[in-house]
Coordinates of C-alpha atoms and ligand atoms in Angstrom, one line a residue:
X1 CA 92.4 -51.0 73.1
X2 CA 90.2 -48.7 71.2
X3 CA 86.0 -49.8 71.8
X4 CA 84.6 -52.0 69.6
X5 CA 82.2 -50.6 66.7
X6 CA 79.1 -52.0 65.9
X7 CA 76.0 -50.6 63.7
X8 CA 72.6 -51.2 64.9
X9 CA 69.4 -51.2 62.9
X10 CA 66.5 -50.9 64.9
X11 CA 62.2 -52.4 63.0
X12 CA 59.6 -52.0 65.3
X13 CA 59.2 -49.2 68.4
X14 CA 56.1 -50.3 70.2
X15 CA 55.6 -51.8 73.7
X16 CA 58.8 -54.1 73.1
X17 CA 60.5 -51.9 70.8
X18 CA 60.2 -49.3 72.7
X19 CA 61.2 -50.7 75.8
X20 CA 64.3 -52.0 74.0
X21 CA 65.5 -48.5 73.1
X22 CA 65.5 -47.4 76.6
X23 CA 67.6 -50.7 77.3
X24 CA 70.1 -50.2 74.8
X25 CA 70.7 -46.7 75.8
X26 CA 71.6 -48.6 79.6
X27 CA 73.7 -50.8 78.1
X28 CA 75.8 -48.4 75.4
X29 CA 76.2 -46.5 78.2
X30 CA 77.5 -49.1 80.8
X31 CA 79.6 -51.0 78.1
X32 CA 82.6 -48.9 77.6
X33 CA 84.6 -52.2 75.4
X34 CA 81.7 -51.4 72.7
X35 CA 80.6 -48.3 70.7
X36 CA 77.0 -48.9 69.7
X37 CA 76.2 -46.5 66.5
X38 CA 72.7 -46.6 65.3
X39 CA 72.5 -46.0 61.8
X40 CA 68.6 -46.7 61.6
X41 CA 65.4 -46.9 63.1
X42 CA 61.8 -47.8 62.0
X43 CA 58.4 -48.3 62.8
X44 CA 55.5 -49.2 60.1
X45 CA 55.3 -45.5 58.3
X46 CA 58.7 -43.9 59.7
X47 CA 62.2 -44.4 59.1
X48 CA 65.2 -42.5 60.5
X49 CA 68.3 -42.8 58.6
X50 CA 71.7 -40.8 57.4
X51 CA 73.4 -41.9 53.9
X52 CA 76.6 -41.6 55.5
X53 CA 75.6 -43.4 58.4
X54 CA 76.0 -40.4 60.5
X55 CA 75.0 -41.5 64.1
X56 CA 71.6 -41.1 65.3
X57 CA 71.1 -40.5 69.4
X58 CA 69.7 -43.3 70.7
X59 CA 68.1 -41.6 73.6
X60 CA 66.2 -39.6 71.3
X61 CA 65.9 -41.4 68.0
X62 CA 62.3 -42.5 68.6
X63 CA 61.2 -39.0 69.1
X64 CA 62.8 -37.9 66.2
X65 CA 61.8 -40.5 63.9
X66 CA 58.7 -39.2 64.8
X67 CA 59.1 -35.5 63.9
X68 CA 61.5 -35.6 61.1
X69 CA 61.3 -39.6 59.6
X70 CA 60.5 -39.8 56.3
X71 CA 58.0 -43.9 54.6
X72 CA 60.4 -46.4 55.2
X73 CA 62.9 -48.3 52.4
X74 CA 61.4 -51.2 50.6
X75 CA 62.9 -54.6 52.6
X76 CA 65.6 -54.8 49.7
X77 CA 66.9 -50.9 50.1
X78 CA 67.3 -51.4 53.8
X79 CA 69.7 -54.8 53.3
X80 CA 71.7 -52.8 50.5
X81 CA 71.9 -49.8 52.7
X82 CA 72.6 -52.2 56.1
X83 CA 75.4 -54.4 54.2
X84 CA 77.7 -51.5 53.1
X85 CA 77.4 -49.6 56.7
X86 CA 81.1 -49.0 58.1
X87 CA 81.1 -51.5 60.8
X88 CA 79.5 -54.7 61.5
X89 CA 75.8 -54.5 61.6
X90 CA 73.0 -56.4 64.2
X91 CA 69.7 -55.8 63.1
X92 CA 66.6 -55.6 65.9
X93 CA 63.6 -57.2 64.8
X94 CA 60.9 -56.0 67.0
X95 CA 57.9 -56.3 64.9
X96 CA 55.8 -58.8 64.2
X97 CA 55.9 -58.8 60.3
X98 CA 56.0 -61.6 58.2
X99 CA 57.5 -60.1 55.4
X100 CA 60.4 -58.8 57.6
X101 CA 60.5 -62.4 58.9
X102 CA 60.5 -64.1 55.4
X103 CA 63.3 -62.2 54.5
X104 CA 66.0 -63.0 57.2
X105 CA 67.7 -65.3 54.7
X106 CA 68.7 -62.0 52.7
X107 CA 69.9 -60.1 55.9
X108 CA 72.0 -62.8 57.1
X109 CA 73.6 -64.1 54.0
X110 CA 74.9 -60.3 53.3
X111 CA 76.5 -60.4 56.8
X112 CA 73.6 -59.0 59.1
X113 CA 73.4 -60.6 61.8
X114 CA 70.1 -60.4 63.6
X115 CA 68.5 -60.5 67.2
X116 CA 64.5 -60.8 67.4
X117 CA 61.5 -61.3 70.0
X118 CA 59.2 -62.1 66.3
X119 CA 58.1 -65.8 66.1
X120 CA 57.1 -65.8 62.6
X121 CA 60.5 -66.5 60.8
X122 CA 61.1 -69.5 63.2
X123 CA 57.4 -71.1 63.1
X124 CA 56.7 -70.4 59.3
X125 CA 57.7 -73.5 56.8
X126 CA 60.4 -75.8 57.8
X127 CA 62.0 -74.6 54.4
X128 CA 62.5 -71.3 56.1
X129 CA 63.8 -72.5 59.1
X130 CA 66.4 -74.5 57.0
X131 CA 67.4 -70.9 55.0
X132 CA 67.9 -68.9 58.0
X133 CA 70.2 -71.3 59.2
X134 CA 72.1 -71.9 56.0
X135 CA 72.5 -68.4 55.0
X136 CA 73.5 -67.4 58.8
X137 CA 76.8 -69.8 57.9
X138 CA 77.4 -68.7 54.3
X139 CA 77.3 -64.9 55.1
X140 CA 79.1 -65.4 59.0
X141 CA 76.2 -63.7 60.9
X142 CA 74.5 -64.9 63.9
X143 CA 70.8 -65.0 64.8
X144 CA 69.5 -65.1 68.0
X145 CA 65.7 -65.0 69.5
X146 CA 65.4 -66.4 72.9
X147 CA 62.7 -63.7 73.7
X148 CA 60.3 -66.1 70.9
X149 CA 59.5 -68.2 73.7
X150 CA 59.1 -66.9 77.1
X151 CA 60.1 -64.1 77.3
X152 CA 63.5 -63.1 78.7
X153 CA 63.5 -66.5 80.5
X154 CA 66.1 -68.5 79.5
X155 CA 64.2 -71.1 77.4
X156 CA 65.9 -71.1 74.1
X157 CA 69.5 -70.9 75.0
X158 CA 68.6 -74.0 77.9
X159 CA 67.2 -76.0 75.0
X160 CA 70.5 -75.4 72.9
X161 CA 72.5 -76.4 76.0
X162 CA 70.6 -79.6 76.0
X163 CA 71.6 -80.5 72.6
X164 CA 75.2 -79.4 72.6
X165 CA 76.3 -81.3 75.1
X166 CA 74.6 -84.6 74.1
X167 CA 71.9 -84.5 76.9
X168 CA 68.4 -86.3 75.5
X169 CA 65.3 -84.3 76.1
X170 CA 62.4 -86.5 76.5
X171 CA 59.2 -84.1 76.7
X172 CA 58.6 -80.4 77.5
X173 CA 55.2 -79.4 78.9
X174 CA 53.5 -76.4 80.3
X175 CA 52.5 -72.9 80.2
X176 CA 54.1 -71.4 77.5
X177 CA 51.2 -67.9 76.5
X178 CA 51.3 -64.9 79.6
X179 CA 48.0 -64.3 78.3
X180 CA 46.9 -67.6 78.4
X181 CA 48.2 -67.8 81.7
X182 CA 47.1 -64.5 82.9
X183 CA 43.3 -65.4 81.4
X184 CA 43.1 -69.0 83.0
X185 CA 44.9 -68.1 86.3
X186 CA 42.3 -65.1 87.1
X187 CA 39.4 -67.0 85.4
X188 CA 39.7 -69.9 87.3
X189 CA 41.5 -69.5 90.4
X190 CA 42.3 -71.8 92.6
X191 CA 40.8 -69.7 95.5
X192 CA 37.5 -67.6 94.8
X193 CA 35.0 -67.9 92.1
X194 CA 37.3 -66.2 89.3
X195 CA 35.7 -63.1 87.3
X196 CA 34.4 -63.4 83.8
X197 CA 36.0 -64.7 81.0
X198 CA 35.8 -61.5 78.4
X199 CA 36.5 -59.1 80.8
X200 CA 39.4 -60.8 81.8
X201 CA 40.2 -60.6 77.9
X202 CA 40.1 -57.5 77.8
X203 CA 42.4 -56.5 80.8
X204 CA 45.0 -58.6 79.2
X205 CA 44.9 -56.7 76.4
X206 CA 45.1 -53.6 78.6
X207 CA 48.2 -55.0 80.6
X208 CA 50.1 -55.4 76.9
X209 CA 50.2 -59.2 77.7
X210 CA 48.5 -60.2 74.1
X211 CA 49.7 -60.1 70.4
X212 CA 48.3 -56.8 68.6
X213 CA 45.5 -58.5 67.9
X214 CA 44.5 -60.8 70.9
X215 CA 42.7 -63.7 68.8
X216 CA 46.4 -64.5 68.0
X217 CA 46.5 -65.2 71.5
X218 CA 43.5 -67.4 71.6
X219 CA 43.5 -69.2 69.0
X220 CA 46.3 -71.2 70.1
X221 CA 48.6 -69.7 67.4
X222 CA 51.5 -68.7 69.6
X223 CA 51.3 -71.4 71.5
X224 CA 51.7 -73.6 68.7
X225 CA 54.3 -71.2 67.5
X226 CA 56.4 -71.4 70.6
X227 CA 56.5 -75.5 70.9
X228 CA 57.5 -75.3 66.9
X229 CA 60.3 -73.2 67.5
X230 CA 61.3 -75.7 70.6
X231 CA 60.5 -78.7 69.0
X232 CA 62.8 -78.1 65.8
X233 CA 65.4 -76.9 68.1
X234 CA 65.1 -80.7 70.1
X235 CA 64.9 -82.3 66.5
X236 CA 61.9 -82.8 65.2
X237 CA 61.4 -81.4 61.3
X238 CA 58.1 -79.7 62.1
X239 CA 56.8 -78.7 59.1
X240 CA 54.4 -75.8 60.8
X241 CA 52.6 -74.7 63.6
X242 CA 49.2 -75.9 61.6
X243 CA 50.6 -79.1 61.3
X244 CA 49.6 -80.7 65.0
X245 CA 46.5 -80.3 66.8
X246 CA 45.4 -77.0 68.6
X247 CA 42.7 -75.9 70.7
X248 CA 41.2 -72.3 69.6
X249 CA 39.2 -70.9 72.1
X250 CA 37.8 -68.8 69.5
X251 CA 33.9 -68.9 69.3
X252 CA 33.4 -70.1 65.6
X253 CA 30.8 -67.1 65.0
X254 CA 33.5 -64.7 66.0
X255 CA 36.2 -65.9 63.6
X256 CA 35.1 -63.8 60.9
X257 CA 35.0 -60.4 63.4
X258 CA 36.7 -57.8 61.4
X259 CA 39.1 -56.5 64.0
X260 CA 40.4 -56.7 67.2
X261 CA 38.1 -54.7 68.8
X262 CA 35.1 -55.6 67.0
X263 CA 36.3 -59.0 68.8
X264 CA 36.3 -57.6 72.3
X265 CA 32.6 -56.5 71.8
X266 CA 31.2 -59.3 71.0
X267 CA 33.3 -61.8 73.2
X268 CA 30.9 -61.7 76.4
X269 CA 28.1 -63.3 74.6
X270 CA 30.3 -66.2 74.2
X271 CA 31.2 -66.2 78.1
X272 CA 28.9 -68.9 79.6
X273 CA 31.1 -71.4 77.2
X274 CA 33.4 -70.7 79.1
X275 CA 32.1 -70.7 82.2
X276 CA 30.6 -74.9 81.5
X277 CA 34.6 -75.9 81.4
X278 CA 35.6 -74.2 84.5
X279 CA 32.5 -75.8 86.3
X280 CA 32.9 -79.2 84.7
X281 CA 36.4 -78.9 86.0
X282 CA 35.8 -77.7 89.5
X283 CA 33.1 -80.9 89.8
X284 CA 35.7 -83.5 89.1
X285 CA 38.5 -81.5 92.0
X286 CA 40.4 -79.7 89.6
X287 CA 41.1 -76.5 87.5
X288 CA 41.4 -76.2 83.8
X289 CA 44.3 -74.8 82.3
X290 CA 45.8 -74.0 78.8
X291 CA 49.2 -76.2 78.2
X292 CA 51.2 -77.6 75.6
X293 CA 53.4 -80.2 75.6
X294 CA 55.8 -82.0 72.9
X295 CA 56.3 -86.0 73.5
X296 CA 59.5 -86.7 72.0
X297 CA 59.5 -90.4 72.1
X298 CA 56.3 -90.6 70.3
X299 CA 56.8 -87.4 68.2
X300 CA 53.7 -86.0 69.5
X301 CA 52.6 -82.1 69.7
X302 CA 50.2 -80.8 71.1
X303 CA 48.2 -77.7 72.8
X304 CA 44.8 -76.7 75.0
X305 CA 42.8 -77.2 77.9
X306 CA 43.2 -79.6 80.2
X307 CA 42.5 -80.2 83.6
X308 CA 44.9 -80.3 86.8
X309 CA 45.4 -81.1 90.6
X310 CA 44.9 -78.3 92.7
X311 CA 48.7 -79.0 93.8
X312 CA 50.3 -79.4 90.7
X313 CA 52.6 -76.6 89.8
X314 CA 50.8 -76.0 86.6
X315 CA 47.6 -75.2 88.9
X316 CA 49.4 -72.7 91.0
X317 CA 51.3 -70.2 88.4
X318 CA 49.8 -66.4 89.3
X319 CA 49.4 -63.8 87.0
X320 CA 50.7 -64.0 83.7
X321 CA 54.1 -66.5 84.3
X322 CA 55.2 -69.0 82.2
X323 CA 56.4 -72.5 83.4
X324 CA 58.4 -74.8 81.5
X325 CA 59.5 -78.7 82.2
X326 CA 62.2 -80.1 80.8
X327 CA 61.9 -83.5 80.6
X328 CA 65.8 -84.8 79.6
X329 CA 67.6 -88.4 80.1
X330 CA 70.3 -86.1 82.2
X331 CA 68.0 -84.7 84.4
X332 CA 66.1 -88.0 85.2
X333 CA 62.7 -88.0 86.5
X334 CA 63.1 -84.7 88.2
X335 CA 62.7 -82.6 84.9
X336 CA 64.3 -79.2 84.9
X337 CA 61.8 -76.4 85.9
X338 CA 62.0 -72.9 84.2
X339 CA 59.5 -70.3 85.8
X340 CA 58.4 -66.6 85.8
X341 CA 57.2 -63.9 84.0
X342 CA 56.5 -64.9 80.2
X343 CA 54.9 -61.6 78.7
X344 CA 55.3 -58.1 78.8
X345 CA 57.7 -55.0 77.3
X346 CA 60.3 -55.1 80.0
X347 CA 60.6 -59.0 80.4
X348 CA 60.2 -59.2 76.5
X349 CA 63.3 -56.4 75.2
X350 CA 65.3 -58.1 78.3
X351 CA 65.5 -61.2 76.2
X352 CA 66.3 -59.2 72.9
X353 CA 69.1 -57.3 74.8
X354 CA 70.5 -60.0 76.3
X355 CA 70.8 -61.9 72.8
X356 CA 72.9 -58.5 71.4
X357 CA 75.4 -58.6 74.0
X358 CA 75.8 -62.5 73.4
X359 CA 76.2 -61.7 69.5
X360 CA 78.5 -58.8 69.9
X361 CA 81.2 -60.9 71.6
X362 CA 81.0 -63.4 68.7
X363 CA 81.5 -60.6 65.9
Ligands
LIG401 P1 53.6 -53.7 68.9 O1 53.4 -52.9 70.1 O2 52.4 -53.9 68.0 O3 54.8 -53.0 68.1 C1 55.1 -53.4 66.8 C2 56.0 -52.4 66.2 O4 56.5 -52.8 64.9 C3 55.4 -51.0 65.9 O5 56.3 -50.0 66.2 C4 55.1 -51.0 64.4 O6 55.0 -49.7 63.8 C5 56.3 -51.8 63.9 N1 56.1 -52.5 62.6 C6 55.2 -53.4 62.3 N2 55.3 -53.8 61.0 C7 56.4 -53.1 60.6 C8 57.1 -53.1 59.3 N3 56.7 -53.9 58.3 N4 58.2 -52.3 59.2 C9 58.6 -51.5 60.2 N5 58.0 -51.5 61.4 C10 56.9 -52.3 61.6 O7 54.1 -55.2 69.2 P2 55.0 -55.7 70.5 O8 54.1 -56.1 71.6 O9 56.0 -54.6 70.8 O10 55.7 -57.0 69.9 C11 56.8 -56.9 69.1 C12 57.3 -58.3 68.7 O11 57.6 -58.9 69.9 C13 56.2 -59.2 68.1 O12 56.8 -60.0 67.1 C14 55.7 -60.0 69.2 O13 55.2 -61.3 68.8 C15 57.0 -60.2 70.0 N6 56.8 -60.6 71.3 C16 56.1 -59.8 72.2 C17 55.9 -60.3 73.5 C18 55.1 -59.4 74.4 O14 55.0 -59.8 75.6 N7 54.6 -58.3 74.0 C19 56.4 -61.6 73.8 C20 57.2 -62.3 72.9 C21 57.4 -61.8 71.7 O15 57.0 -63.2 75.4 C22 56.0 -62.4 75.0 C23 54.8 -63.2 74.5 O16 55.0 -64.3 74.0 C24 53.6 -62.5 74.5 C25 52.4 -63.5 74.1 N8 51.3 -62.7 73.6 C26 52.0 -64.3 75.4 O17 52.7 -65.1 75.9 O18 50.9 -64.0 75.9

């Protein structure tokens, strides 16, 4: 039988995007039952593209974006110019943009299907959850974005198991930020003293663990982001991630810092904060660490610090892994344990390629 045709549109070629690319070049290669055309590619200022939807290279798209891309379409332009493409299309979401998130409903009713690391489309309003899901059926696409909580583990597509074959889950709980994880784990070890608090910060930024802007890490945000996304998938109509309580570990006098960066540099005054928790914890036996958890009996959400037995598997995660429990009536009072590495480019695209290859055999 001839290949397969697909189109693929490509938003977004930083550290996940980027990583992504070099992945789907692996996979088009190693995938003979499939010809992967890419008709476009973006990043925020950039946009590669051919009116006939002429092939781009995939190995060197990015590099030619670059060189010879012209500003992108407006949102709109790109669905008209996706939706009449020769074959069916999967679009790759690999920003973090809201407005590219908000408008999902429009892709997927015209018959783009769509495969995405970006939390925001699945954490914003309830009423938006609701639209991607309807419009997915009316225009016969398929959306998929297991890489919106941890990583490339397989957190999403476990929880849909759960629920598609009538098992009841009960409560989910742990580690669900690599930065958070990264931050608590060197910060308060369980062996050694642990280094300070900003400068730990500040690595994780380094090692391409945070969000672009790392007070999206620590504000609790994608945690709270993450147990929305699982806690509508078990059921509950969250209405959004503001709507359940949160830690921020935000000083309040750095809220207003204008940047990023401006945030970095001031961070270490706030470090002996910090410092009171992890010694208030090591006093009573234990270590602090930053968890969420979503009770589903008593419809409960809720995320930050709290404190843990040396022993407990919580305690003992290393760098920046992820660990989730599944609390389930199936599973009894063993819960099913998903752990590893939760952030990160390679880990990250893994989960986004993984979700094209389960969309293309459905198209
Ligand atoms: P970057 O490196 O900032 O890249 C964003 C790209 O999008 C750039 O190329 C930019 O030009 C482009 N872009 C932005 N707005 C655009 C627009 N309107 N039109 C066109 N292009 C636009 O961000 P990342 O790190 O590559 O992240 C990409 C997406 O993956 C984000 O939605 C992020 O939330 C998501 N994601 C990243 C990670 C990670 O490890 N980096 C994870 C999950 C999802 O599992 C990871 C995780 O949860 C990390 C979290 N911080 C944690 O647990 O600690």
């Amino acid at each position: 039988a001839p290949p397969k045709q697909v189109n693929i549109a490509v938003i977004g070629t930083g550290g996940v995007g980027s990583v992504f690319m070099s992945q789907l070049s692996w996979i088009a290669k190693n995938t003979p039952s499939t010809h992967f055309s890419l008709c476009y590619i973006a990043m925020i200022d950039k946009a590669l593209y051919n009116q006939d939807y002429s092939e781009i290279d995939i190995d060197t798209a990015v590099e030619t974006m670059g060189k010879t891309g012209s500003p992108p379409p407006t949102i709109p332009a790109i669905i008209d110019y996706l939706s009449a493409a020769p074959h069916k299309v999967i679009m790759v979401d690999n920003t973090s943009s809201g407005a590219i998130a908000e408008s999902y409903p429009s892709f997927l009713r015209r018959g783009i299907s769509i495969v995405t690391p970006n939390k925001k489309a699945f954490s914003g309003s309830y009423q938006l959850w609701q639209d991607i899901f309807s419009a997915a059926k009316s225009g016969g696409s398929l959306v998929y974005h297991e890489s919106s909580v941890g990583a490339g583990m397989p957190i999403i597509s476990t929880m849909k198991d759960f629920v598609q074959t009538g098992d009841e889950v009960t409560k989910i709980e742990g580690v669900f930020s690599g930065t958070m994880s990264y931050l608590f784990n060197s910060f308060a070890p369980l062996n050694g003293t642990g280094s300070k608090w900003s400068d730990n910060v500040k690595k994780a930024k380094e090692l391409g663990f945070t969000e672009p802007d790392p007070r999206d890490d620590l504000n609790g945000l994608d945690v709270a982001r993450k147990l929305t996304i699982l806690g509508r998938l078990a059921g509950l109509p969250i209405e959004d991630p503001s709507s359940f309580p949160v830690q921020s570990l935000i000083p309040g006098k750095l809220e207003s810092a204008k940047n990023g960066d401006e945030f970095l540099q001031r961070l270490p005054e706030f470090d002996s904060q910090m410092e009171e928790q992890k010694v208030a914890a090591q006093k009573a036996g234990k270590v602090v660490r930053y968890v969420g958890s979503i009770d589903m009996v008593s419809k409960q959400v809720k995320v930050g610090m709290e404190w843990f037995n040396p022993t407990d598997p919580i305690a003992t995660l290393k760098g920046s892994d992820n660990i989730i429990s599944f609390h389930t009536k199936r599973y009894g009072s063993m819960p099913l344990i998903i752990r590893g590495q939760g952030a990160g480019g390679d880990v990250t695209a893994m989960g986004v390629s993984g979700d094209l290859l389960k969309v293309l055999v459905q198209l």
